CSV table of C-alpha atoms in Angstrom, one decimal:
chain,number,residue,atom,x,y,z
A,237,MET,CA,0.0,0.0,0.0
A,238,THR,CA,1.3,3.4,-0.8
A,239,THR,CA,0.2,6.5,1.0
A,240,ASP,CA,-0.3,9.9,-0.5
A,241,HIS,CA,3.3,10.6,0.7
A,242,GLY,CA,4.7,7.9,-1.5
A,243,THR,CA,5.8,5.7,1.5
A,244,ASP,CA,5.5,1.9,1.1
A,245,HIS,CA,3.8,0.3,4.1
A,246,ARG,CA,3.7,-3.4,3.1
A,247,VAL,CA,3.7,-5.9,5.9
A,248,ASP,CA,4.6,-9.6,5.3
A,249,THR,CA,2.2,-11.4,7.5
A,250,ASP,CA,-0.3,-14.2,7.5
A,251,VAL,CA,-3.0,-12.5,9.4
A,252,VAL,CA,-3.8,-8.9,10.4
A,253,VAL,CA,-5.9,-8.4,13.5
A,254,CYS,CA,-7.5,-5.0,13.9
A,255,GLY,CA,-8.1,-3.9,17.5
A,256,ALA,CA,-6.0,-4.7,20.6
A,257,GLY,CA,-8.9,-5.1,23.0
A,258,VAL,CA,-9.7,-8.5,24.7
A,259,ALA,CA,-11.2,-10.0,21.5
A,260,GLY,CA,-8.4,-8.8,19.3
A,261,LEU,CA,-5.7,-10.0,21.6
A,262,ALA,CA,-7.5,-13.4,22.0
A,263,ALA,CA,-7.6,-13.8,18.2
A,264,ALA,CA,-4.0,-12.8,17.9
A,265,CYS,CA,-3.0,-15.3,20.6
A,266,ALA,CA,-5.0,-18.2,19.1
A,267,LEU,CA,-3.7,-17.5,15.6
A,268,GLY,CA,-0.1,-17.1,16.8
A,269,ARG,CA,-0.4,-20.5,18.7
A,270,LEU,CA,-1.4,-22.1,15.4
A,271,GLY,CA,2.0,-20.9,13.9
A,272,LEU,CA,0.7,-18.1,11.9
A,273,GLU,CA,2.5,-14.7,11.6
A,274,VAL,CA,0.1,-12.2,13.2
A,275,THR,CA,0.2,-8.5,12.9
A,276,LEU,CA,-1.9,-6.7,15.6
A,277,LEU,CA,-3.0,-3.2,14.8
A,278,ASP,CA,-4.8,-0.7,17.0
A,279,LYS,CA,-5.7,3.0,16.3
A,280,ARG,CA,-4.2,4.0,19.7
A,281,PRO,CA,-0.5,3.7,20.6
A,282,SER,CA,-1.5,2.4,24.1
A,283,GLN,CA,-4.8,1.6,25.9
A,284,PRO,CA,-6.3,4.4,27.8
A,285,PRO,CA,-6.8,3.8,31.5
A,286,LEU,CA,-10.3,2.4,32.0
A,287,TRP,CA,-12.1,2.0,35.3
A,288,LYS,CA,-14.2,-1.0,34.4
A,289,GLY,CA,-14.3,-4.6,35.4
A,290,GLU,CA,-14.5,-7.6,33.0
A,291,VAL,CA,-15.9,-11.0,33.6
A,292,LEU,CA,-14.4,-14.0,31.7
A,293,GLN,CA,-16.9,-16.8,31.1
A,294,PRO,CA,-16.1,-20.4,32.1
A,295,GLY,CA,-15.9,-21.5,28.4
A,296,SER,CA,-12.9,-19.2,27.8
A,297,LEU,CA,-10.9,-20.3,30.8
A,298,ASP,CA,-9.4,-23.4,29.2
A,299,SER,CA,-8.0,-21.3,26.3
A,300,LEU,CA,-6.7,-18.7,28.8
A,301,HIS,CA,-5.0,-21.4,30.8
A,302,ALA,CA,-3.4,-22.9,27.6
A,303,TRP,CA,-2.1,-19.4,26.7
A,304,ASP,CA,-0.7,-18.9,30.2
A,305,VAL,CA,-3.0,-15.9,30.7
A,306,LEU,CA,-5.1,-17.6,33.5
A,307,GLY,CA,-2.1,-18.0,35.7
A,308,ARG,CA,-1.0,-14.5,35.2
A,309,LEU,CA,-4.4,-13.2,36.1
A,310,GLU,CA,-4.6,-15.3,39.2
A,311,ALA,CA,-1.2,-14.1,40.2
A,312,ARG,CA,-2.6,-10.6,40.0
A,313,ARG,CA,-5.4,-11.5,42.3
A,314,ALA,CA,-8.3,-12.1,39.9
A,315,VAL,CA,-11.5,-13.1,41.6
A,316,ARG,CA,-13.3,-16.4,41.0
A,317,LEU,CA,-17.0,-16.1,40.8
A,318,ASN,CA,-18.8,-19.4,41.5
A,319,ARG,CA,-22.3,-18.0,41.3
A,320,LEU,CA,-24.1,-15.3,39.4
A,321,VAL,CA,-27.3,-13.8,40.9
A,322,ALA,CA,-29.8,-11.4,39.4
A,323,ARG,CA,-31.7,-9.4,42.0
A,324,THR,CA,-34.5,-6.8,42.1
A,325,ALA,CA,-33.7,-3.2,43.1
A,326,GLY,CA,-34.9,-4.3,46.6
A,327,GLY,CA,-32.4,-7.1,46.8
A,328,GLN,CA,-34.8,-10.0,46.2
A,329,GLU,CA,-33.2,-12.8,44.2
A,330,LEU,CA,-34.8,-13.4,40.8
A,331,MET,CA,-32.6,-16.1,39.5
A,332,ALA,CA,-29.2,-17.6,40.1
A,333,MET,CA,-26.6,-19.6,38.2
A,334,ASP,CA,-24.4,-21.9,40.1
A,335,PHE,CA,-21.4,-22.6,37.9
A,336,ALA,CA,-20.8,-26.0,39.7
A,337,VAL,CA,-23.6,-27.4,37.6
A,338,LEU,CA,-21.3,-26.9,34.5
A,339,GLY,CA,-18.8,-29.4,35.8
A,340,GLY,CA,-15.4,-29.5,34.2
A,341,GLU,CA,-12.1,-28.3,35.6
A,342,ARG,CA,-13.0,-24.7,35.8
A,343,PRO,CA,-16.7,-24.2,36.7
A,344,TRP,CA,-16.4,-20.5,37.6
A,345,MET,CA,-16.1,-17.1,36.0
A,346,LEU,CA,-13.1,-14.9,36.5
A,347,ALA,CA,-13.2,-11.2,37.2
A,348,HIS,CA,-10.5,-8.5,37.0
A,349,ASP,CA,-10.1,-5.0,35.7
A,350,TYR,CA,-10.0,-4.6,31.9
A,351,SER,CA,-6.5,-3.1,31.8
A,352,THR,CA,-5.0,-6.0,33.8
A,353,ILE,CA,-6.6,-8.6,31.5
A,354,LEU,CA,-5.2,-6.8,28.4
A,355,GLU,CA,-1.7,-6.7,30.1
A,356,CYS,CA,-1.8,-10.4,30.9
A,357,MET,CA,-2.9,-11.3,27.4
A,358,ALA,CA,-0.2,-9.2,25.8
A,359,GLU,CA,2.5,-10.6,28.1
A,360,SER,CA,1.5,-14.2,27.0
A,361,MET,CA,2.0,-13.4,23.4
């Protein structure tokens, strides 16, 4: 590709992943583990500080374990959530999901702040 400035910006890669959020980093991790050359692009040079939490579903934990992300998150004090409850504004329980019914090696969700999840995923790449 040539810009209007005449500079050649060709990249020799198998896959280009656009976006370095959780989904983009997960895609880049998975593709890289398959032996593909991955180029990860994001419109920002670094992630802005975000004050939000993120919950990782039980189905994603096996992949995060295989990529050495799960251990990094737990070393940084991620919280295991064994049960999810929906309540009314007055606190009355409407429904609950006990993750033990899922079985398997990791029947829980994992919670941490978004920036830490991104850092752990990037470190594992």
